[in-house]
Amino acid sequence: MTPRPESSGSRPKGTAGEKIPEQPTAAQQKSAAKKTAVPKQAAAKKAAPAKATAKKAAAGKTTVGKTVAKKAATKKAAAKNTAIEQPAAGTATAKKAAAKKTAAKKTAVKKTAAKKATTVKATAAKTTAVKAAAAKPTAADTVAGKAATAKSPAAKTPAKKAAAKSTTKSTTAKTTAAKTTAKKAPAKKAAAKKATPAKSTVAKTPAGTATAGKAPAGEAVAKKSAVKKAPARKTPAPKAPAGAAAAAPAVPPETEVAVSPAVDAVDRERLLGGTHHAPHSILGAHPVPGGIAFRAFRPYALSVTVVAGELRAELHNDGEGFFSGLLPLREVPAYRLVVQYEGTVLETEDAYRFLPTLGDLDLHLIGEGRHEELWTALGAHPMTHEGVTGTRFAVWAPNARGVRVAGTFNFWDGTGHVMRSLGSSGVWELFLPDVGEGELYKFEITRPDGSKTMRADPMARRTEVPPATSSVITASEYEWGDAEWLTRRAEAPAHEAPFSVYEIHLPSWRPGLTYRQLAEQLPGYVKNLGFTHVELMPVAEHPFGGSWGYQVTGFYAPTARLGTPDDFRYLVDALHQAGIGVLMDWVPAHFPRDDWALAEFDGKPLYEHEDPLRAAHPDWGTLEFDFGRREVRNFLVANALYWCEEFHIDGLRVDAVASMLYLDYSREPGQWTPNEHGGRENLDAVAFLQEMNATVYRRVPGVVTIAEESTAWDGVTRATHHKGPSGFGGLGFGLKWNMGWMHDTLQYMSHEPVHRKYHHHEMTFSMVYAYSENYVLPISHDEVVHGKRSLVSKMPGDWWQQRAGHRAYLGFMWAHPGKQLLFMGQEFAQGAEWSEAHGPDWWLLDPGYGAEPDHRGVRDLVRDLNTVYRATPALWRLDTDPAGFEWIVGDAADDNVLAFLRLDPEGVPVLAVSNFAPVTRPDYRLGVPDDVPAWHEAVNTDAARYGGSDVTNPDPVKPEAQAWHGRPSSIRLTLPPLATVWLRPA
């Protein structure tokens, strides 16, 4: 509210609690007389002769347009055409000055009146409804005939100036509760009725001057033809006639003082500077004394008009994009804004007329860090709110001084789209009407130091194609067809079911294919090879393709490189309908430092730890999440649920768990601070992982979480409520990558066969701890890049020996306790390292290539391994139970031979024998159970169809009653060179 100017006239004293109208200065009245819209109505209107009626002035009320008996004693008005009652007796000097001013005013008004085409008659006997800006009032809001009140202190108010003068802040239009017309209010009852002072304006300038010619529909517009200027000197209060004191009430009614609708200087500065936390309390429509104040902030607009039904009222242009006006309405109507810009006119809803789209429950859960569907509360959501379509924007930025939304819908200028802060939650919110899907946006954040930063939405569910960085408004319309798969996947836990995984980097599997094109090729290929699942390297949005997706900036958005979020849903659905589960690499450990993403998001450390030593990841130049902050934990836990629930992901492989668990991970002494117990464990990360796993398993039946954890942390796959020897509850994962097995066995295979006997323990050591966790045996992307060579190239010897070693290793891996994971390209023995730039060397499988049978043979072996594996419960039912494994011979180091049994719950065995020497071993004796009458080969990796030397055991092998390896019976086998053989009961 703009402060009112001081008056140089008299200011009578009022009773306690009484609001006293202030007198404007003479200069202000002159200015107002020039600007007022009254001349239209004043041409034929002269003040009714002031016929003073000898009435008792019950409330000292004056009816504009007709001089009503105000004094107890009869007083004859001056014979001049003035609408203003003369001052009381005893003020001769004031009378003379007033008479001169009245005469001058009368002359000015007459000249003005001659130029006007319309006149408006308004008398106390009959009030005419006048159209404002060519609009008729609605039935509900008709103010014609409703008496507005101008209250004045009885017997204490000096002579009034013209009541029609809208520039004076001392008069407020007020409609009466009863719809009583002036016709039903005879003069003899005038003292009991409230007069209706007519206003000529809708909008007021900050100084209180009227906007000419803007009269609202239905507003009483009776005007006096002459306007009296306020006296320039103090005038004594009029004396009440004899007997008046007895008739007047002791305390006259309180006077309402109309306020200026314009935005005050402080709020203007904050709105312009983007630091206002409550723009809805200023902008929009608000009840104020005198009616409803409308305020709009529309930078670059030429005009703004309020439209409510048939009511149209143009707001006053207050400069710098601010518009305001005061309408004499009783309540805020449903309205729209017509905004005129240079060259165009836009009719729209007012964004600042809406209630918040987030409720108390949402804010409470966010504050507690327990909003498990956070993606439904924050971010950009197309929606219908209070019957209006638009988009709700919400972002968590507790350190921000202000937040604005910028995007294609406002030409990337967020000045006029200021968000509001929702209490102490740190959440900023704004509903923008008429903004929908496909629009780009970012948040413009004013930091604590006053600087500004433009940030992508942390909760964006769609992004631009990198290297562009904007967020995109989206809503899913996808209809799933995988209900049968979702029901079936929960029938058995992952560690008790067949589980072989094909790991894929989607952008390079078949370079150039979109999600939907991949859906036409990938499911068929994976199903043909017999894998039960695919694992997708991070599909969450990332700016640098060379990171393979492991430096995420859009945690809630599938990468736009391959299509839209619904396109990604289509791919997942296609895989499910082909009977293939979908795992996804998930990266909650760290995030990159890009200045448009999460790093110091609102000007201070927010998602990262405030301690620089805890925030900076020592290996990757990234920032670690602050797992101790409940809102950050909520962001990540909800993200895990988001992928499982919104995209039907069947499991999350959690990246870099070891770097989360240890405070001293890759840090030297002095670069880390012990925890509260003096240890190196990151207690915050432990709590986060436990919460994430417990929440995911509770909400999403059949899902599995898998930890990439390379240390001996106790209880990675133990239930969170079961404490181990370390005193910690389990982390709650379903499976864990067996990084030790991978490193040991690949180290063994890299040795020349002649030296392998010295490293035999590297192949057997995994069984020492095989049942400490639920394991996955991973040959992942990490093992075939950056100079590590592809799997086949790790093998020593010539090309034949390399392929043979590759096949023998895969046979050993599929028979070993644990689940299997193989990275793309290794299924057909690609010789080159993988590169995200070109993907697998598919040309090796081209029939026109001379060595194509070598590569096709390896792929055929992988298919057969998966086929037999899935059909043989002994290879997966007791993966995590020691009862499912028995050594036959584990110490034949000189022979480079390993042999063991796998058993199902009914005791049905599978015999796996690996010969890692490049020589054939005929009649190799192995002890076996005596309850199996015969054995036959199920898989032999040296078969000719796989590219081997075809040394096989084609006939069933029968046990002999000769004890061997501590067993009562034994068999004699021919062991092929560099091969693995599986035998099942015949």
mmCIF file of C-alpha atoms in Angstrom, residues 453-617:
data_model
loop_
_atom_site.group_PDB
_atom_site.id
_atom_site.type_symbol
_atom_site.label_atom_id
_atom_site.label_comp_id
_atom_site.label_asym_id
_atom_site.label_seq_id
_atom_site.Cartn_x
_atom_site.Cartn_y
_atom_site.Cartn_z
ATOM 1 C CA THR A 453 21.963 -19.420 -11.513
ATOM 2 C CA MET A 454 19.859 -21.266 -14.091
ATOM 3 C CA ARG A 455 19.361 -24.908 -13.142
ATOM 4 C CA ALA A 456 17.813 -27.964 -14.719
ATOM 5 C CA ASP A 457 15.097 -29.604 -12.663
ATOM 6 C CA PRO A 458 16.561 -32.314 -10.367
ATOM 7 C CA MET A 459 13.220 -34.118 -10.668
ATOM 8 C CA ALA A 460 12.829 -33.664 -14.433
ATOM 9 C CA ARG A 461 11.282 -36.756 -15.962
ATOM 10 C CA ARG A 462 12.410 -35.814 -19.447
ATOM 11 C CA THR A 463 15.318 -33.783 -20.783
ATOM 12 C CA GLU A 464 16.609 -32.327 -23.997
ATOM 13 C CA VAL A 465 18.994 -34.401 -26.072
ATOM 14 C CA PRO A 466 22.539 -33.721 -24.813
ATOM 15 C CA PRO A 467 24.544 -31.564 -25.071
ATOM 16 C CA ALA A 468 21.430 -29.387 -24.565
ATOM 17 C CA THR A 469 20.565 -29.274 -20.872
ATOM 18 C CA SER A 470 16.984 -28.053 -20.439
ATOM 19 C CA SER A 471 14.283 -30.037 -18.717
ATOM 20 C CA VAL A 472 11.139 -30.953 -20.648
ATOM 21 C CA ILE A 473 7.564 -31.061 -19.370
ATOM 22 C CA THR A 474 6.167 -34.551 -19.894
ATOM 23 C CA ALA A 475 3.360 -36.874 -18.881
ATOM 24 C CA SER A 476 3.108 -40.584 -19.604
ATOM 25 C CA GLU A 477 0.291 -41.968 -21.689
ATOM 26 C CA TYR A 478 1.762 -45.427 -22.056
ATOM 27 C CA GLU A 479 -0.446 -48.501 -21.628
ATOM 28 C CA TRP A 480 1.488 -51.501 -20.364
ATOM 29 C CA GLY A 481 1.023 -55.053 -21.644
ATOM 30 C CA ASP A 482 3.232 -56.927 -19.160
ATOM 31 C CA ALA A 483 0.770 -57.748 -16.382
ATOM 32 C CA GLU A 484 1.459 -61.481 -16.709
ATOM 33 C CA TRP A 485 5.206 -60.925 -16.363
ATOM 34 C CA LEU A 486 4.827 -58.756 -13.262
ATOM 35 C CA THR A 487 2.685 -61.404 -11.606
ATOM 36 C CA ARG A 488 5.082 -64.220 -12.444
ATOM 37 C CA ARG A 489 8.286 -62.483 -11.423
ATOM 38 C CA ALA A 490 7.311 -62.529 -7.741
ATOM 39 C CA GLU A 491 6.844 -66.307 -7.627
ATOM 40 C CA ALA A 492 10.432 -66.996 -6.505
ATOM 41 C CA PRO A 493 13.209 -64.798 -5.120
ATOM 42 C CA ALA A 494 16.076 -64.082 -7.495
ATOM 43 C CA HIS A 495 18.641 -66.124 -5.558
ATOM 44 C CA GLU A 496 16.494 -69.249 -5.873
ATOM 45 C CA ALA A 497 15.687 -68.863 -9.558
ATOM 46 C CA PRO A 498 17.655 -69.095 -12.825
ATOM 47 C CA PHE A 499 19.371 -65.771 -13.277
ATOM 48 C CA SER A 500 21.758 -65.181 -16.178
ATOM 49 C CA VAL A 501 22.263 -61.605 -17.287
ATOM 50 C CA TYR A 502 23.300 -59.994 -20.563
ATOM 51 C CA GLU A 503 24.799 -56.575 -19.803
ATOM 52 C CA ILE A 504 24.159 -53.923 -22.449
ATOM 53 C CA HIS A 505 25.184 -50.364 -23.139
ATOM 54 C CA LEU A 506 22.060 -49.356 -25.046
ATOM 55 C CA PRO A 507 23.464 -46.442 -27.102
ATOM 56 C CA SER A 508 26.203 -48.649 -28.550
ATOM 57 C CA TRP A 509 24.617 -52.119 -28.720
ATOM 58 C CA ARG A 510 23.364 -51.224 -32.166
ATOM 59 C CA PRO A 511 24.553 -47.643 -32.646
ATOM 60 C CA GLY A 512 21.889 -45.310 -33.973
ATOM 61 C CA LEU A 513 18.863 -47.316 -32.858
ATOM 62 C CA THR A 514 16.138 -45.667 -30.797
ATOM 63 C CA TYR A 515 14.361 -47.290 -27.856
ATOM 64 C CA ARG A 516 11.546 -48.439 -30.129
ATOM 65 C CA GLN A 517 13.937 -49.769 -32.759
ATOM 66 C CA LEU A 518 15.857 -51.605 -30.061
ATOM 67 C CA ALA A 519 12.556 -53.107 -28.941
ATOM 68 C CA GLU A 520 12.259 -54.746 -32.352
ATOM 69 C CA GLN A 521 15.702 -56.391 -32.178
ATOM 70 C CA LEU A 522 16.995 -56.731 -28.615
ATOM 71 C CA PRO A 523 14.269 -58.967 -27.072
ATOM 72 C CA GLY A 524 14.565 -61.530 -29.868
ATOM 73 C CA TYR A 525 18.349 -61.625 -29.687
ATOM 74 C CA VAL A 526 18.466 -62.036 -25.904
ATOM 75 C CA LYS A 527 15.685 -64.631 -25.882
ATOM 76 C CA ASN A 528 17.483 -66.638 -28.579
ATOM 77 C CA LEU A 529 20.633 -66.716 -26.441
ATOM 78 C CA GLY A 530 18.622 -67.899 -23.438
ATOM 79 C CA PHE A 531 19.481 -65.121 -20.963
ATOM 80 C CA THR A 532 16.871 -64.557 -18.259
ATOM 81 C CA HIS A 533 17.629 -60.843 -17.818
ATOM 82 C CA VAL A 534 19.277 -57.887 -19.428
ATOM 83 C CA GLU A 535 21.163 -55.302 -17.416
ATOM 84 C CA LEU A 536 21.141 -51.834 -18.922
ATOM 85 C CA MET A 537 24.092 -49.610 -18.207
ATOM 86 C CA PRO A 538 22.779 -46.351 -16.785
ATOM 87 C CA VAL A 539 19.912 -45.041 -18.824
ATOM 88 C CA ALA A 540 19.439 -42.014 -16.563
ATOM 89 C CA GLU A 541 20.361 -38.785 -18.336
ATOM 90 C CA HIS A 542 24.030 -37.845 -18.396
ATOM 91 C CA PRO A 543 25.843 -35.067 -20.243
ATOM 92 C CA PHE A 544 28.979 -36.929 -21.333
ATOM 93 C CA GLY A 545 28.573 -40.117 -23.354
ATOM 94 C CA GLY A 546 32.099 -41.168 -22.485
ATOM 95 C CA SER A 547 31.008 -41.683 -18.878
ATOM 96 C CA TRP A 548 28.784 -44.569 -20.174
ATOM 97 C CA GLY A 549 26.024 -43.025 -18.091
ATOM 98 C CA TYR A 550 27.773 -43.223 -14.731
ATOM 99 C CA GLN A 551 27.879 -39.449 -14.154
ATOM 100 C CA VAL A 552 24.182 -38.709 -13.910
ATOM 101 C CA THR A 553 22.556 -35.282 -14.058
ATOM 102 C CA GLY A 554 18.962 -36.362 -14.696
ATOM 103 C CA PHE A 555 18.214 -39.006 -12.084
ATOM 104 C CA TYR A 556 14.541 -39.223 -13.023
ATOM 105 C CA ALA A 557 14.869 -39.043 -16.814
ATOM 106 C CA PRO A 558 15.806 -41.809 -19.269
ATOM 107 C CA THR A 559 18.420 -40.453 -21.636
ATOM 108 C CA ALA A 560 16.840 -38.525 -24.471
ATOM 109 C CA ARG A 561 19.513 -39.762 -26.874
ATOM 110 C CA LEU A 562 17.314 -42.753 -27.721
ATOM 111 C CA GLY A 563 13.806 -41.336 -27.378
ATOM 112 C CA THR A 564 11.148 -40.265 -24.922
ATOM 113 C CA PRO A 565 10.337 -41.800 -21.532
ATOM 114 C CA ASP A 566 7.359 -43.599 -23.078
ATOM 115 C CA ASP A 567 9.669 -44.975 -25.758
ATOM 116 C CA PHE A 568 11.820 -46.431 -22.984
ATOM 117 C CA ARG A 569 8.693 -47.922 -21.403
ATOM 118 C CA TYR A 570 7.943 -49.533 -24.759
ATOM 119 C CA LEU A 571 11.367 -51.233 -24.761
ATOM 120 C CA VAL A 572 10.940 -52.562 -21.211
ATOM 121 C CA ASP A 573 7.454 -53.808 -22.072
ATOM 122 C CA ALA A 574 8.755 -55.599 -25.171
ATOM 123 C CA LEU A 575 11.455 -57.344 -23.134
ATOM 124 C CA HIS A 576 8.930 -58.433 -20.521
ATOM 125 C CA GLN A 577 6.582 -59.825 -23.134
ATOM 126 C CA ALA A 578 9.526 -61.831 -24.465
ATOM 127 C CA GLY A 579 10.019 -63.280 -20.986
ATOM 128 C CA ILE A 580 13.137 -61.248 -20.172
ATOM 129 C CA GLY A 581 13.648 -59.307 -16.951
ATOM 130 C CA VAL A 582 15.143 -55.818 -17.001
ATOM 131 C CA LEU A 583 17.830 -54.718 -14.564
ATOM 132 C CA MET A 584 19.200 -51.213 -14.562
ATOM 133 C CA ASP A 585 22.468 -49.765 -13.328
ATOM 134 C CA TRP A 586 21.641 -47.152 -10.683
ATOM 135 C CA VAL A 587 24.147 -44.547 -9.495
ATOM 136 C CA PRO A 588 23.344 -43.086 -6.046
ATOM 137 C CA ALA A 589 26.957 -42.643 -4.951
ATOM 138 C CA HIS A 590 27.918 -39.421 -6.718
ATOM 139 C CA PHE A 591 27.054 -36.814 -9.356
ATOM 140 C CA PRO A 592 29.056 -34.490 -11.638
ATOM 141 C CA ARG A 593 29.906 -30.865 -10.943
ATOM 142 C CA ASP A 594 28.118 -29.313 -13.940
ATOM 143 C CA ASP A 595 26.992 -25.807 -12.985
ATOM 144 C CA TRP A 596 23.494 -26.308 -14.429
ATOM 145 C CA ALA A 597 22.799 -29.489 -12.447
ATOM 146 C CA LEU A 598 22.984 -30.514 -8.768
ATOM 147 C CA ALA A 599 26.300 -29.025 -7.629
ATOM 148 C CA GLU A 600 25.596 -26.282 -5.038
ATOM 149 C CA PHE A 601 22.113 -26.283 -6.476
ATOM 150 C CA ASP A 602 20.713 -23.305 -4.556
ATOM 151 C CA GLY A 603 23.967 -21.521 -3.840
ATOM 152 C CA LYS A 604 25.175 -23.724 -1.012
ATOM 153 C CA PRO A 605 26.033 -27.408 -0.675
ATOM 154 C CA LEU A 606 22.669 -29.116 -0.860
ATOM 155 C CA TYR A 607 22.812 -32.558 -2.421
ATOM 156 C CA GLU A 608 26.535 -32.863 -1.631
ATOM 157 C CA HIS A 609 28.072 -32.890 1.834
ATOM 158 C CA GLU A 610 28.927 -29.488 3.286
ATOM 159 C CA ASP A 611 32.342 -30.770 4.357
ATOM 160 C CA PRO A 612 34.563 -30.495 1.244
ATOM 161 C CA LEU A 613 36.522 -33.563 2.315
ATOM 162 C CA ARG A 614 33.294 -35.567 2.441
ATOM 163 C CA ALA A 615 31.856 -34.037 -0.718
ATOM 164 C CA ALA A 616 34.644 -34.515 -3.263
ATOM 165 C CA HIS A 617 34.978 -37.991 -4.719
#
